[in-house]
XYZ file of C-alpha atoms in Angstrom:
385
model
C -199.875 -145.460 -58.499
C -197.549 -145.304 -61.203
C -195.876 -142.118 -62.192
C -194.733 -143.433 -66.161
C -196.684 -142.180 -68.350
C -198.918 -145.339 -70.046
C -197.134 -145.815 -73.495
C -196.842 -149.458 -72.990
C -198.161 -152.199 -72.804
C -196.255 -153.715 -69.936
C -195.884 -157.131 -69.934
C -196.554 -159.003 -65.968
C -191.970 -159.741 -65.959
C -190.208 -157.661 -64.089
C -186.304 -158.757 -64.842
C -183.982 -159.522 -61.803
C -181.148 -160.519 -63.791
C -179.718 -161.788 -66.966
C -177.630 -163.706 -68.706
C -176.701 -164.793 -72.491
C -180.739 -165.698 -73.635
C -181.543 -166.382 -69.849
C -183.431 -163.389 -68.346
C -184.776 -164.385 -64.343
C -187.600 -162.691 -63.168
C -188.048 -161.380 -59.464
C -190.018 -164.323 -58.552
C -187.440 -166.522 -59.191
C -188.704 -167.752 -62.739
C -186.411 -167.986 -65.394
C -187.295 -167.710 -69.374
C -185.739 -168.197 -72.613
C -185.348 -164.027 -73.834
C -186.466 -164.550 -77.627
C -186.670 -160.690 -77.618
C -183.083 -159.565 -76.906
C -184.506 -156.317 -76.062
C -186.141 -155.777 -79.336
C -183.328 -156.880 -81.738
C -180.965 -154.891 -79.697
C -179.171 -157.923 -77.171
C -177.343 -159.535 -80.005
C -174.414 -160.913 -78.146
C -177.332 -161.337 -75.593
C -177.275 -160.254 -71.829
C -174.131 -158.866 -70.557
C -171.134 -160.171 -72.855
C -168.469 -160.580 -70.916
C -165.995 -158.215 -73.808
C -169.061 -155.523 -73.655
C -169.152 -155.372 -70.113
C -165.367 -155.361 -69.918
C -165.057 -152.292 -71.966
C -167.936 -150.139 -70.549
C -166.272 -150.984 -67.616
C -163.092 -149.664 -68.581
C -164.436 -146.568 -70.253
C -166.409 -145.918 -66.257
C -163.068 -145.663 -65.097
C -161.724 -143.174 -67.849
C -164.480 -140.405 -68.073
C -168.474 -140.681 -69.149
C -169.019 -137.708 -71.168
C -167.220 -134.946 -72.297
C -169.164 -134.036 -75.523
C -168.420 -133.780 -79.379
C -165.913 -130.739 -78.754
C -163.777 -133.099 -78.185
C -161.283 -135.546 -80.128
C -162.133 -138.500 -78.917
C -160.391 -141.734 -80.468
C -162.947 -144.329 -79.737
C -164.992 -142.132 -81.240
C -162.995 -142.825 -84.793
C -162.375 -146.171 -84.052
C -165.936 -147.341 -83.642
C -167.017 -145.059 -87.211
C -164.035 -146.695 -89.245
C -165.456 -150.750 -87.994
C -168.740 -149.523 -88.854
C -167.655 -148.180 -92.370
C -165.592 -150.654 -93.345
C -168.429 -152.792 -91.933
C -170.950 -151.535 -94.382
C -168.380 -150.507 -97.200
C -169.134 -146.902 -96.646
C -167.260 -144.035 -95.377
C -168.653 -141.618 -92.656
C -170.451 -141.892 -89.937
C -172.775 -139.469 -87.791
C -173.405 -141.024 -84.034
C -177.164 -140.820 -82.717
C -178.697 -141.717 -79.646
C -181.496 -143.913 -80.918
C -182.626 -145.649 -84.437
C -184.792 -142.308 -84.191
C -182.587 -140.146 -84.457
C -180.370 -141.736 -87.014
C -183.444 -141.651 -89.414
C -184.576 -138.112 -88.390
C -180.791 -137.224 -89.586
C -180.384 -139.291 -92.738
C -184.042 -137.475 -93.835
C -182.068 -134.232 -92.997
C -178.886 -135.124 -95.178
C -181.171 -136.272 -97.888
C -182.972 -133.173 -98.719
C -180.170 -130.969 -97.928
C -177.997 -133.242 -99.929
C -180.359 -132.814 -103.177
C -182.087 -129.626 -102.174
C -185.709 -131.759 -102.545
C -188.288 -132.544 -100.040
C -189.940 -135.364 -101.288
C -189.093 -139.064 -100.148
C -190.779 -142.534 -100.932
C -191.610 -144.819 -98.053
C -193.798 -148.055 -98.354
C -196.794 -149.363 -96.139
C -195.850 -151.521 -92.997
C -192.439 -149.837 -92.743
C -191.732 -148.493 -89.528
C -188.416 -145.523 -89.015
C -189.687 -144.218 -85.927
C -191.512 -141.794 -83.485
C -190.177 -138.059 -84.084
C -191.729 -136.310 -86.615
C -190.127 -136.671 -89.451
C -189.606 -140.596 -88.597
C -193.144 -141.348 -87.754
C -194.269 -139.111 -91.031
C -191.753 -141.523 -92.863
C -193.171 -144.694 -91.110
C -196.337 -146.636 -93.430
C -197.840 -146.938 -90.656
C -201.389 -145.019 -89.757
C -201.657 -146.479 -86.167
C -198.604 -144.776 -84.532
C -199.577 -141.621 -86.140
C -203.571 -141.172 -84.564
C -204.191 -137.738 -82.774
C -201.005 -136.463 -83.331
C -202.037 -133.627 -85.901
C -201.237 -133.818 -89.720
C -197.953 -135.025 -90.513
C -195.306 -134.066 -92.874
C -196.662 -133.841 -95.768
C -193.082 -134.538 -97.991
C -194.001 -138.584 -98.041
C -194.728 -140.502 -100.362
C -196.317 -144.645 -99.366
C -196.468 -147.325 -101.528
C -197.278 -151.316 -101.274
C -193.787 -152.783 -100.754
C -192.080 -155.291 -103.511
C -194.172 -153.287 -105.831
C -191.732 -151.796 -108.354
C -194.472 -150.681 -110.836
C -196.028 -148.609 -108.033
C -192.127 -146.818 -107.336
C -191.521 -146.326 -111.357
C -194.931 -144.342 -111.447
C -194.486 -142.060 -108.411
C -190.230 -141.316 -109.148
C -189.704 -137.687 -110.511
C -187.572 -135.344 -110.524
C -188.532 -134.159 -107.084
C -188.191 -136.972 -105.618
C -184.816 -136.945 -102.742
C -184.807 -140.116 -101.621
C -186.239 -143.368 -101.468
C -186.115 -144.385 -97.651
C -186.995 -148.711 -97.142
C -186.069 -151.645 -94.819
C -184.614 -154.424 -96.700
C -186.612 -156.781 -94.122
C -189.935 -154.716 -92.791
C -189.638 -155.720 -88.594
C -192.053 -154.026 -86.819
C -194.612 -154.293 -89.668
C -194.501 -158.293 -89.708
C -191.292 -159.608 -91.094
C -191.572 -158.808 -94.800
C -188.453 -159.472 -96.962
C -188.051 -157.461 -99.796
C -187.985 -159.469 -102.950
C -184.460 -159.287 -104.927
C -186.223 -157.523 -108.181
C -187.634 -154.770 -106.652
C -184.480 -153.903 -104.027
C -182.434 -153.866 -107.620
C -185.211 -151.843 -109.150
C -185.710 -149.532 -106.384
C -181.802 -149.048 -106.698
C -181.554 -148.346 -110.642
C -184.506 -145.922 -110.302
C -182.127 -144.181 -107.775
C -179.428 -143.568 -109.945
C -181.911 -142.870 -113.114
C -183.092 -139.719 -111.179
C -180.258 -138.856 -109.236
C -182.307 -139.592 -105.734
C -180.450 -140.840 -103.015
C -181.249 -144.803 -101.142
C -181.240 -144.833 -97.985
C -182.073 -148.256 -95.822
C -182.640 -148.469 -92.498
C -181.028 -151.249 -90.972
C -181.841 -150.215 -87.048
C -182.973 -153.525 -86.554
C -181.461 -155.775 -89.743
C -178.081 -154.226 -89.184
C -175.166 -155.650 -87.006
C -175.328 -159.252 -87.518
C -178.907 -160.104 -87.051
C -179.230 -161.635 -90.709
C -175.729 -163.064 -90.680
C -174.176 -160.789 -92.446
C -173.159 -156.954 -90.757
C -175.633 -155.493 -92.808
C -178.841 -157.433 -94.520
C -178.602 -155.065 -97.456
C -175.333 -156.689 -98.361
C -177.758 -160.225 -99.063
C -178.839 -158.658 -101.912
C -176.023 -157.133 -103.336
C -177.158 -153.034 -103.308
C -175.039 -150.296 -102.486
C -177.164 -147.528 -101.100
C -175.950 -144.148 -100.143
C -177.002 -143.991 -96.444
C -177.363 -146.592 -94.531
C -178.790 -145.693 -90.760
C -177.710 -148.530 -87.589
C -178.914 -148.569 -83.720
C -180.783 -151.279 -81.817
C -177.453 -154.034 -82.115
C -174.802 -151.409 -82.290
C -174.460 -151.541 -78.472
C -175.489 -154.207 -77.287
C -178.365 -152.464 -74.908
C -176.486 -148.904 -74.365
C -177.846 -146.518 -76.204
C -176.231 -145.202 -79.736
C -177.541 -144.648 -83.350
C -175.308 -143.674 -86.281
C -175.927 -142.816 -90.362
C -173.342 -144.069 -92.025
C -173.254 -142.849 -95.535
C -170.935 -142.039 -98.663
C -168.170 -139.752 -99.327
C -169.817 -137.382 -101.679
C -172.145 -136.022 -98.619
C -169.199 -135.074 -96.163
C -170.177 -131.513 -97.363
C -173.674 -131.315 -96.831
C -172.944 -132.256 -92.995
C -170.280 -129.627 -92.332
C -169.707 -128.067 -88.774
C -172.682 -126.979 -87.482
C -175.202 -128.334 -89.693
C -176.470 -131.112 -87.100
C -175.209 -132.400 -83.587
C -175.859 -134.318 -80.643
C -175.120 -133.701 -76.938
C -174.989 -137.141 -75.813
C -174.550 -138.528 -79.409
C -171.039 -141.197 -79.221
C -171.627 -141.283 -75.452
C -168.511 -142.958 -74.541
C -169.874 -145.596 -73.346
C -171.925 -146.305 -75.303
C -168.904 -146.251 -78.225
C -166.986 -148.474 -75.953
C -169.976 -150.951 -75.564
C -170.015 -150.675 -79.582
C -166.507 -151.127 -80.536
C -166.616 -154.323 -78.656
C -170.026 -155.057 -79.822
C -168.714 -154.507 -83.818
C -165.376 -156.232 -82.652
C -167.187 -159.478 -82.177
C -169.747 -159.873 -84.326
C -168.220 -158.885 -87.695
C -165.987 -161.658 -87.561
C -166.522 -164.239 -90.311
C -166.684 -167.345 -88.005
C -169.029 -165.516 -85.898
C -171.549 -164.727 -89.202
C -171.051 -168.083 -90.411
C -172.341 -169.916 -87.516
C -175.299 -167.253 -87.342
C -176.217 -168.118 -90.513
C -175.691 -172.160 -89.845
C -177.369 -171.661 -86.990
C -180.387 -169.289 -88.338
C -181.021 -172.100 -90.791
C -181.280 -174.649 -87.999
C -184.015 -172.856 -86.528
C -186.126 -172.491 -89.355
C -185.632 -175.590 -90.749
C -186.346 -176.725 -86.555
C -189.898 -174.289 -86.867
C -191.224 -175.756 -90.398
C -190.282 -179.453 -88.729
C -192.046 -179.411 -85.482
C -194.646 -175.957 -86.205
C -195.691 -177.136 -89.917
C -198.276 -179.843 -89.326
C -200.588 -176.959 -87.094
C -203.091 -175.266 -89.793
C -203.102 -172.515 -87.829
C -199.934 -171.492 -89.208
C -199.873 -169.419 -92.369
C -196.166 -168.518 -93.283
C -192.617 -168.767 -91.829
C -190.564 -165.961 -92.515
C -186.997 -165.253 -91.747
C -183.571 -163.486 -92.747
C -181.415 -164.750 -90.887
C -182.036 -164.134 -86.837
C -185.401 -162.246 -87.900
C -188.386 -164.732 -87.771
C -192.059 -164.313 -88.240
C -194.343 -166.850 -87.784
C -197.550 -165.502 -89.465
C -200.973 -167.793 -87.296
C -204.011 -167.318 -86.759
C -204.269 -167.597 -83.068
C -204.991 -164.584 -81.599
C -201.997 -162.882 -80.753
C -201.959 -161.094 -77.460
C -203.136 -164.642 -75.967
C -200.536 -166.145 -77.760
C -197.699 -164.002 -76.370
C -199.245 -164.493 -72.932
C -199.088 -168.026 -72.524
C -195.508 -168.002 -74.156
C -194.587 -166.338 -71.355
C -196.663 -168.847 -69.350
C -194.612 -171.426 -70.511
C -190.700 -169.550 -70.260
C -190.759 -168.057 -73.816
C -190.538 -164.353 -74.266
C -191.668 -163.349 -77.263
C -192.731 -160.318 -79.788
C -196.063 -159.589 -82.466
C -194.863 -157.622 -85.382
C -198.089 -156.118 -87.651
C -201.278 -157.821 -86.635
C -200.448 -161.678 -86.831
C -197.141 -162.108 -86.677
C -195.366 -163.933 -84.060
C -191.581 -162.284 -83.863
C -188.461 -164.422 -83.160
C -185.383 -162.065 -82.418
C -183.262 -164.101 -80.218
C -179.498 -163.345 -79.284
C -177.040 -164.133 -82.387
C -175.402 -166.524 -79.846
C -178.532 -168.282 -78.880
C -177.307 -172.074 -78.770
C -178.694 -175.316 -80.227
C -180.678 -176.808 -77.271
C -181.776 -173.169 -76.260
C -183.521 -172.972 -80.044
C -185.209 -176.462 -79.360
C -186.442 -175.358 -76.418
C -187.489 -172.158 -77.684
C -189.209 -174.722 -80.119
C -191.391 -177.036 -77.409
C -192.568 -174.158 -75.892
C -194.543 -172.427 -78.842
C -195.475 -176.465 -79.940
C -196.792 -177.120 -76.358
C -199.001 -174.364 -76.525
C -200.146 -174.553 -80.133
C -201.757 -177.543 -79.305
C -204.061 -175.729 -76.942
C -205.554 -173.769 -79.780
C -205.249 -176.054 -82.408
C -207.605 -178.255 -84.103
C -204.288 -180.235 -85.606
C -202.624 -180.882 -82.694
C -200.068 -183.618 -83.217
């Protein structure tokens, strides 16, 4: 009997060791890990720089609380703010906490309640972030949601224009809807969102929990579209496996989050901060990010070339190393068979195979992963090649 609540449909894989893109289970079986902890281990498992930073901090102190000045927090905040080309940072423990704080910040700053989000979005599982999420499946059984959220079709600028008014506090979106199916925002739509926010004095919140920290080949995905949001949230890849989240905001919001307005006992924990600094110092380098762009383009072309003849694959979507392969093959079956063949991958939406490899994945590892997908697809295909 397990003493854990059964909130996860766990796989029959128990990790024993992991390094880089490789995970080995307790039975000695080796896997290519194209989940990266659901977009968390952007530098792969146990990267040397991050492990060294954590070990060094362990020898100093683990926790002191945010009543104390901490130079490492200031350093991490500076790296994060400069990476986003913004000004101020609040550290939390997770993406849900970061999004919760962003919602609070937007409502307090504007004095308004209405926040517009989009269908197929995912922003977290606290009550506010669950309410912000445009998917009914995560809300079932929890009773009424917060009533201040309006859900609109993603990439539908006309619908947004109809819904905008002077009661709107913010528009909140993911540039790439990760959990919702790897749906990428249209440039015209995203620019339109920004203009409408300016027109109605609403705040523009971009949820970069999954898309940020180099995942798309730039520090934050919104930079691919020349956007200037008011609030950005970050987590997942920020600590490369240690729990940390962050809200990044503009200078104009400084007085809104003054002393006593918000807080977190463990937010900005010294160990997580050490991991975040080492992670950002590695990823936010031009040479590193250019390699992400080059290698993700290679993977896209490899997938299209090797899998394009399968009629069971409807579309391949990507932005950097966020990949969605839309398929008519039963997704749970496909994922199970991929694991049996040594590849760990994720679902997204109801029919999308999601690949989130470490940003450090090698060409040979990408080739091997595509070959495993091809082998499994042949079993389910009418057009096997």
